[in-house]
Coordinates of C-alpha atoms in Angstrom, one line a residue:
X28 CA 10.7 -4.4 -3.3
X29 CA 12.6 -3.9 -6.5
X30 CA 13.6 -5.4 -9.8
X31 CA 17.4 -5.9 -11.5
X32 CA 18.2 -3.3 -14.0
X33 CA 17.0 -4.3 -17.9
X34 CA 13.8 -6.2 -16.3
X35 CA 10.4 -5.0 -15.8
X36 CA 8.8 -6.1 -12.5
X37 CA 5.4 -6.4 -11.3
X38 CA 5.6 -7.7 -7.4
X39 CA 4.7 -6.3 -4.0
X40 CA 4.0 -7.5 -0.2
X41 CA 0.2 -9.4 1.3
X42 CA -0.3 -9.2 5.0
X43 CA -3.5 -10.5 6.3
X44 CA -4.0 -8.8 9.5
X45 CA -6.9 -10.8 11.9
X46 CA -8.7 -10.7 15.2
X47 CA -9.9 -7.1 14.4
X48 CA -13.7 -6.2 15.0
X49 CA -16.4 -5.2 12.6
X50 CA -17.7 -2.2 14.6
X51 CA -14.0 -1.0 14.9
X52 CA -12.7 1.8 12.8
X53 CA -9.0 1.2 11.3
X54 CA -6.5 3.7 9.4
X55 CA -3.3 1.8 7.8
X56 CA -0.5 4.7 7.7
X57 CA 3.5 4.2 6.5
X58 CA 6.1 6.1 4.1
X59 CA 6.9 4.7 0.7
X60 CA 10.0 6.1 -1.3
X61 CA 11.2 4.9 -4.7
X62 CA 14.4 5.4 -6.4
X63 CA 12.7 6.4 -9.8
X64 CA 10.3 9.4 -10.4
X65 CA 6.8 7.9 -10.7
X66 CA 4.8 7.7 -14.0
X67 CA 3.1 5.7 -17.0
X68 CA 5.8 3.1 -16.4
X69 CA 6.7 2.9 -12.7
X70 CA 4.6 3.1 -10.0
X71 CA 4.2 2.5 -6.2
X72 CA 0.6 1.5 -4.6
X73 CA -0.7 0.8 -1.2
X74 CA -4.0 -0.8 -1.0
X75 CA -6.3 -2.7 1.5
X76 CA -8.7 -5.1 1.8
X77 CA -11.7 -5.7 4.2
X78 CA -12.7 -8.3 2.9
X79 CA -9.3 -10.2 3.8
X80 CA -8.4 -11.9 0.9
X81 CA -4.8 -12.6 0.3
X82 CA -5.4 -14.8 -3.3
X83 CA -6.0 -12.0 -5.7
X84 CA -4.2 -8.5 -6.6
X85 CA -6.8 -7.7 -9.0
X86 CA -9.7 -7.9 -6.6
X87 CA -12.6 -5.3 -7.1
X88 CA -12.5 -5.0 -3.2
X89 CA -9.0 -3.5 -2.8
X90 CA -8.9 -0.3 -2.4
X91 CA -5.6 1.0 -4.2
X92 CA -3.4 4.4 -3.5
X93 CA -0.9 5.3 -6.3
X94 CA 1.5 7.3 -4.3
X95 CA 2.7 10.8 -6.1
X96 CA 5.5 11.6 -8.3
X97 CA 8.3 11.7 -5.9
X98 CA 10.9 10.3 -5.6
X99 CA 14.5 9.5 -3.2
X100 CA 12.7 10.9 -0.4
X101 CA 9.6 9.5 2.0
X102 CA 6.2 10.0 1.3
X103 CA 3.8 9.7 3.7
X104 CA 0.6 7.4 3.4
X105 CA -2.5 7.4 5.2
X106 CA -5.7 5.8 4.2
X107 CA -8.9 6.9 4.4
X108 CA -10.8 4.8 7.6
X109 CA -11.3 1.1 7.1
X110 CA -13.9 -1.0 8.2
X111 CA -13.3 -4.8 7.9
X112 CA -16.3 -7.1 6.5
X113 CA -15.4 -9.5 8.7
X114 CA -12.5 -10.1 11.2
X115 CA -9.6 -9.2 8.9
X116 CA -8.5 -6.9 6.7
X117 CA -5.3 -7.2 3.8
X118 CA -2.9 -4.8 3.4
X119 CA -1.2 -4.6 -0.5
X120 CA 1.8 -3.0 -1.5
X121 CA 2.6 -3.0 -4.7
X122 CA 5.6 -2.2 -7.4
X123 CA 5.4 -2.0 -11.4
X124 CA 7.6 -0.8 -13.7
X125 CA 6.6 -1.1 -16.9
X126 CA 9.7 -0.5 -18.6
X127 CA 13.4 -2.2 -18.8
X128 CA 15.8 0.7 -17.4
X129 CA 19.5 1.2 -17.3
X130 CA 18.7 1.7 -13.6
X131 CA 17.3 -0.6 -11.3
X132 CA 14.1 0.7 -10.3
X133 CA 12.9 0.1 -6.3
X134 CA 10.4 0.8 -3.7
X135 CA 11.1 1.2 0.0
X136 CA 8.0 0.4 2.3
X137 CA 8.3 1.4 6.1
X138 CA 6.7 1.7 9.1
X139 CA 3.5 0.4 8.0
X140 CA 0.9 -0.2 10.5
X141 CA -3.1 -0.4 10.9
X142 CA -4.1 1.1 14.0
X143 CA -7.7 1.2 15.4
X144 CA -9.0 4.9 15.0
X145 CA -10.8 6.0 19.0
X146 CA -13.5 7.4 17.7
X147 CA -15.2 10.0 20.9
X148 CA -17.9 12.4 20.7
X149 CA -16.4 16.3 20.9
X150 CA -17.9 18.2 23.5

């Protein structure tokens, strides 16, 4: 995700992800890397969902994650444990920069995935 140098951008990535169960547990983990140092004026989120709603980036219900100041290398994300409110949870990533730069400024997302957390007694 990424904008043309001299523009500002504001854009990102919904995935509705279904057929998951209420008294399931779920943890969406990746690695994000951007090719500016993060601040006031660019930034990188991940958010989710459980309520499932694709329609609106500026839900109450999303939780978002700015990811830290780093930048030309992978970060790794993890979020804390989701529990959907129905059968489905969204998952959000996001890309602003605020500012037109000399430099393109872009976000690479990868290996995103939301994986039911086993959740066993210790013994």
């Amino acid at each position: 995700i990424g904008g043309d140098a001299g523009r500002t951008i504001d854009g990102g990535y919904v995935q509705r992800v279904e057929g998951l169960s209420r008294a399931d547990t779920y943890r969406l983990s990746g690695q994000v890397r951007s090719s500016w140092p993060l601040d006031a004026d660019h930034e990188c989120r991940v958010g989710y969902d459980p309520t499932g709603q694709t329609n609106n980036p500026g839900a109450v219900t999303i939780a978002w994650t700015p990811l830290p100041p780093i930048h030309g290398e992978f970060v790794a994300y993890a979020s804390e444990p989701i529990r959907p409110g129905a059968d489905a949870v969204s998952v959000w990533l996001r890309v602003q920069s605020r500012k037109a730069e000399k430099f393109p400024f872009t976000a690479d997302f990868d290996d995103f995935v939301l994986r039911r957390v086993v959740l066993t007694p210790h013994r």
